[in-house]
Amino acid sequence: LKDDKFVVATIAYPHGQVVKIGVITSCIGAALQCLAGSPRLLAAIAMDDSIPFLRFVKPEDGTSEPKRAIWTTWLIASVPTLAGNLDHITPIVTMSYLLMYAGINLSCFLLGFLKSPGFRPTFRYFHWSISLIGFVWCLGLALVIDWSMALATVVLFLMLYVYGKKQKSNKDWGDVGDSIRYNVVTNTLRHLTGTTTEHFHAKNWRPQLLTFVDTDDCGNPTN
């Protein structure tokens, strides 16, 4: 495949042109699908204000066509083609998809493993181990295909995450981080149930103050 990307055309029946026609048809279908869905996805992200610098593509109202998002999507998709070789941008697109699916699988794994009550998959045979395998698989494929591009994509994702944090664009979506923190706290409190100061080593002990109150001579609070 590295030397001849149409190697399958040499064994295609009844003619090698069938493969080329199929590739062209598939590309047109994928392009039309992206042209219809990507601008709306970009506009939805802008309307959520999760990434502040995308506010300029926000439609004027929620029902109008996202014209700015359409033109922005066209620009993002068209400029890389000026390089004359799509093989230069293919690794970036591949890594973005693989890491996106890895993130989805990681979220499903954490929610399933922590048994979050708000996570109710309709798939009857779902198990958190399937999502864990999917996460490891996607991450492994990304590293095997091009580890340098995979790391560069991860760095880009982290930059967007840090940017969103600094812009204080946090949304109360009830993300998986809340479930992790709640699970850690409840398990820690459960392990501390019935313990006293005698169970703690002196170098790990610290005073546990609830509040300061004024007391009388008998130790009863006066306020």
Short mmCIF file of C-alpha atoms in Angstrom, two decimals:
data_model
loop_
_atom_site.label_atom_id
_atom_site.label_comp_id
_atom_site.label_asym_id
_atom_site.label_seq_id
_atom_site.Cartn_x
_atom_site.Cartn_y
_atom_site.Cartn_z
CA LEU A 1 0.00 0.00 0.00
CA LYS A 2 2.91 2.40 0.58
CA ASP A 3 4.14 1.97 -2.99
CA ASP A 4 0.81 1.43 -4.77
CA LYS A 5 -2.38 2.64 -3.09
CA PHE A 6 -4.50 1.01 -5.81
CA VAL A 7 -2.95 -2.41 -5.43
CA VAL A 8 -6.45 -3.88 -4.94
CA ALA A 9 -7.36 -2.66 -8.45
CA THR A 10 -4.96 -5.21 -9.93
CA ILE A 11 -7.14 -8.08 -8.70
CA ALA A 12 -10.53 -6.39 -8.93
CA TYR A 13 -13.30 -8.04 -10.97
CA PRO A 14 -14.33 -7.41 -13.69
CA HIS A 15 -12.00 -4.42 -14.14
CA GLY A 16 -9.63 -2.33 -12.05
CA GLN A 17 -11.64 0.83 -12.77
CA VAL A 18 -14.37 -0.49 -10.45
CA VAL A 19 -12.14 0.20 -7.45
CA LYS A 20 -11.35 3.73 -8.61
CA ILE A 21 -15.03 4.50 -9.22
CA GLY A 22 -15.84 3.16 -5.75
CA VAL A 23 -13.15 5.34 -4.16
CA ILE A 24 -14.45 8.45 -5.93
CA THR A 25 -18.06 7.69 -4.96
CA SER A 26 -17.09 7.05 -1.34
CA CYS A 27 -15.10 10.29 -1.16
CA ILE A 28 -17.98 12.33 -2.58
CA GLY A 29 -20.40 10.77 -0.10
CA ALA A 30 -18.07 11.41 2.84
CA ALA A 31 -17.48 14.99 1.70
CA LEU A 32 -21.20 15.72 1.44
CA GLN A 33 -21.80 14.16 4.85
CA CYS A 34 -19.07 16.30 6.44
CA LEU A 35 -20.31 19.40 4.63
CA ALA A 36 -23.78 18.88 6.11
CA GLY A 37 -22.76 17.89 9.64
CA SER A 38 -19.50 19.66 10.45
CA PRO A 39 -20.80 23.27 10.26
CA ARG A 40 -23.68 22.44 12.58
CA LEU A 41 -21.33 20.73 15.01
CA LEU A 42 -19.04 23.76 14.93
CA ALA A 43 -22.00 26.10 15.47
CA ALA A 44 -23.24 23.96 18.39
CA ILE A 45 -19.83 24.18 20.07
CA ALA A 46 -19.86 27.95 19.56
CA MET A 47 -23.38 28.26 21.04
CA ASP A 48 -22.26 26.32 24.14
CA ASP A 49 -19.46 28.88 24.69
CA SER A 50 -17.15 26.00 25.61
CA ILE A 51 -14.43 27.43 23.33
CA PRO A 52 -14.68 31.22 23.50
CA PHE A 53 -12.68 32.02 20.34
CA LEU A 54 -15.33 30.26 18.25
CA ARG A 55 -18.02 32.77 19.19
CA PHE A 56 -17.73 34.47 15.82
CA VAL A 57 -19.31 31.43 14.10
CA LYS A 58 -22.32 31.46 16.42
CA PRO A 59 -25.54 31.83 14.37
CA GLU A 60 -27.71 34.87 14.97
CA ASP A 61 -30.44 32.69 16.44
CA GLY A 62 -30.82 29.03 17.19
CA THR A 63 -32.97 28.26 14.15
CA SER A 64 -31.06 30.00 11.33
CA GLU A 65 -28.53 28.30 9.09
CA PRO A 66 -24.96 28.52 10.47
CA LYS A 67 -23.58 30.43 7.47
CA ARG A 68 -20.43 31.57 9.25
CA ALA A 69 -19.75 28.03 10.40
CA ILE A 70 -20.23 26.76 6.84
CA TRP A 71 -17.70 29.24 5.44
CA THR A 72 -15.27 28.49 8.27
CA THR A 73 -15.57 24.76 7.64
CA TRP A 74 -15.01 25.31 3.92
CA LEU A 75 -11.87 27.34 4.67
CA ILE A 76 -10.46 24.75 7.09
CA ALA A 77 -11.10 21.95 4.59
CA SER A 78 -9.89 23.81 1.50
CA VAL A 79 -6.62 25.39 2.63
CA PRO A 80 -4.79 22.08 3.34
CA THR A 81 -5.59 20.86 -0.18
CA LEU A 82 -3.33 23.62 -1.53
CA ALA A 83 -0.38 21.49 -0.41
CA GLY A 84 -1.08 19.32 -3.44
CA ASN A 85 -0.89 16.04 -1.53
CA LEU A 86 -3.64 14.91 0.82
CA ASP A 87 -1.26 12.41 2.40
CA HIS A 88 0.19 15.32 4.37
CA ILE A 89 -3.06 16.01 6.26
CA THR A 90 -4.37 12.44 6.44
CA PRO A 91 -2.41 11.62 9.65
CA ILE A 92 -3.92 14.66 11.42
CA VAL A 93 -7.47 13.65 10.50
CA THR A 94 -6.81 10.02 11.44
CA MET A 95 -5.35 10.93 14.83
CA SER A 96 -8.23 13.28 15.59
CA TYR A 97 -10.78 10.55 14.94
CA LEU A 98 -8.87 7.89 16.87
CA LEU A 99 -8.33 10.11 19.90
CA MET A 100 -11.95 11.25 19.81
CA TYR A 101 -13.14 7.63 19.92
CA ALA A 102 -10.54 6.90 22.62
CA GLY A 103 -11.96 9.73 24.72
CA ILE A 104 -15.52 8.47 24.27
CA ASN A 105 -14.51 4.94 25.27
CA LEU A 106 -12.58 6.26 28.28
CA SER A 107 -15.64 8.19 29.46
CA CYS A 108 -17.90 5.15 29.03
CA PHE A 109 -15.37 2.98 30.89
CA LEU A 110 -15.17 5.37 33.85
CA LEU A 111 -18.94 5.88 34.04
CA GLY A 112 -19.59 2.15 33.78
CA PHE A 113 -16.88 1.20 36.27
CA LEU A 114 -18.04 3.79 38.80
CA LYS A 115 -21.68 2.80 38.22
CA SER A 116 -22.85 6.35 37.76
CA PRO A 117 -26.67 6.45 38.09
CA GLY A 118 -27.00 8.90 35.20
CA PHE A 119 -25.20 6.54 32.79
CA ARG A 120 -27.70 4.02 31.42
CA PRO A 121 -26.52 2.45 28.14
CA THR A 122 -29.30 0.81 26.14
CA PHE A 123 -26.97 -1.86 24.75
CA ARG A 124 -27.97 -5.02 26.62
CA TYR A 125 -24.52 -6.61 26.69
CA PHE A 126 -22.59 -3.50 27.64
CA HIS A 127 -19.73 -3.93 30.10
CA TRP A 128 -17.12 -1.41 31.17
CA SER A 129 -14.35 -3.78 30.04
CA ILE A 130 -15.50 -3.39 26.40
CA SER A 131 -15.01 0.37 26.63
CA LEU A 132 -11.61 -0.12 28.24
CA ILE A 133 -10.54 -2.38 25.38
CA GLY A 134 -11.80 0.19 22.88
CA PHE A 135 -9.83 2.96 24.60
CA VAL A 136 -6.60 0.95 24.63
CA TRP A 137 -7.18 -0.17 21.04
CA CYS A 138 -7.71 3.35 19.68
CA LEU A 139 -4.75 4.72 21.62
CA GLY A 140 -2.55 1.84 20.47
CA LEU A 141 -3.56 2.29 16.82
CA ALA A 142 -2.75 6.00 17.01
CA LEU A 143 0.72 5.29 18.40
CA VAL A 144 1.40 2.51 15.88
CA ILE A 145 0.30 4.58 12.87
CA ASP A 146 2.36 7.66 13.76
CA TRP A 147 3.43 8.17 17.36
CA SER A 148 4.78 11.66 16.75
CA MET A 149 1.54 12.87 15.17
CA ALA A 150 -0.44 11.18 17.94
CA LEU A 151 1.55 13.04 20.61
CA ALA A 152 1.16 16.31 18.69
CA THR A 153 -2.62 15.81 18.57
CA VAL A 154 -2.72 15.07 22.31
CA VAL A 155 -0.76 18.28 22.96
CA LEU A 156 -3.27 20.19 20.81
CA PHE A 157 -6.17 18.74 22.78
CA LEU A 158 -4.47 19.66 26.06
CA MET A 159 -3.90 23.21 24.82
CA LEU A 160 -7.61 23.55 24.04
CA TYR A 161 -8.48 22.15 27.46
CA VAL A 162 -6.14 24.57 29.26
CA TYR A 163 -7.46 27.44 27.15
CA GLY A 164 -11.03 26.61 28.14
CA LYS A 165 -10.05 26.44 31.81
CA LYS A 166 -8.31 29.80 31.70
CA GLN A 167 -11.29 31.39 29.99
CA LYS A 168 -13.50 30.06 32.81
CA SER A 169 -15.88 28.54 30.29
CA ASN A 170 -16.85 25.68 32.60
CA LYS A 171 -20.32 24.28 32.05
CA ASP A 172 -22.39 22.36 34.54
CA TRP A 173 -22.69 19.28 32.34
CA GLY A 174 -22.08 16.73 35.08
CA ASP A 175 -18.95 15.34 33.44
CA VAL A 176 -17.21 12.14 34.43
CA GLY A 177 -14.79 14.08 36.64
CA ASP A 178 -17.62 14.82 39.06
CA SER A 179 -18.42 11.12 39.27
CA ILE A 180 -14.77 10.25 39.95
CA ARG A 181 -14.45 12.84 42.72
CA TYR A 182 -17.73 11.76 44.32
CA ASN A 183 -16.70 8.10 44.23
CA VAL A 184 -13.30 8.81 45.77
CA VAL A 185 -14.80 10.91 48.57
CA THR A 186 -17.55 8.43 49.44
CA ASN A 187 -15.13 5.47 49.47
CA THR A 188 -12.71 7.40 51.69
CA LEU A 189 -15.47 8.36 54.12
CA ARG A 190 -16.73 4.78 54.16
CA HIS A 191 -13.25 3.55 55.10
CA LEU A 192 -13.07 6.12 57.89
CA THR A 193 -16.36 5.02 59.45
CA GLY A 194 -15.84 3.83 63.01
CA THR A 195 -12.23 5.00 63.22
CA THR A 196 -10.82 7.18 66.00
CA THR A 197 -7.66 9.18 66.48
CA GLU A 198 -6.00 6.02 67.79
CA HIS A 199 -6.07 4.58 64.26
CA PHE A 200 -3.89 7.38 62.89
CA HIS A 201 -0.15 7.64 63.24
CA ALA A 202 1.07 10.75 65.02
CA LYS A 203 2.81 12.13 61.92
CA ASN A 204 -0.38 11.80 59.86
CA TRP A 205 -2.78 13.24 62.45
CA ARG A 206 -4.17 16.72 62.08
CA PRO A 207 -6.87 18.55 64.06
CA GLN A 208 -10.37 18.27 62.61
CA LEU A 209 -12.16 21.49 63.52
CA LEU A 210 -15.80 22.00 62.57
CA THR A 211 -16.40 25.51 63.95
CA PHE A 212 -15.32 27.91 66.66
CA VAL A 213 -17.88 28.80 69.39
CA ASP A 214 -17.82 30.60 72.71
CA THR A 215 -18.47 28.40 75.73
CA ASP A 216 -19.21 28.95 79.40
CA ASP A 217 -17.28 27.51 82.32
CA CYS A 218 -19.05 24.17 81.91
CA GLY A 219 -18.11 23.88 78.20
CA ASN A 220 -21.60 24.61 76.89
CA PRO A 221 -21.79 26.87 73.82
CA THR A 222 -23.11 30.35 74.52
CA ASN A 223 -23.96 31.36 70.92
#
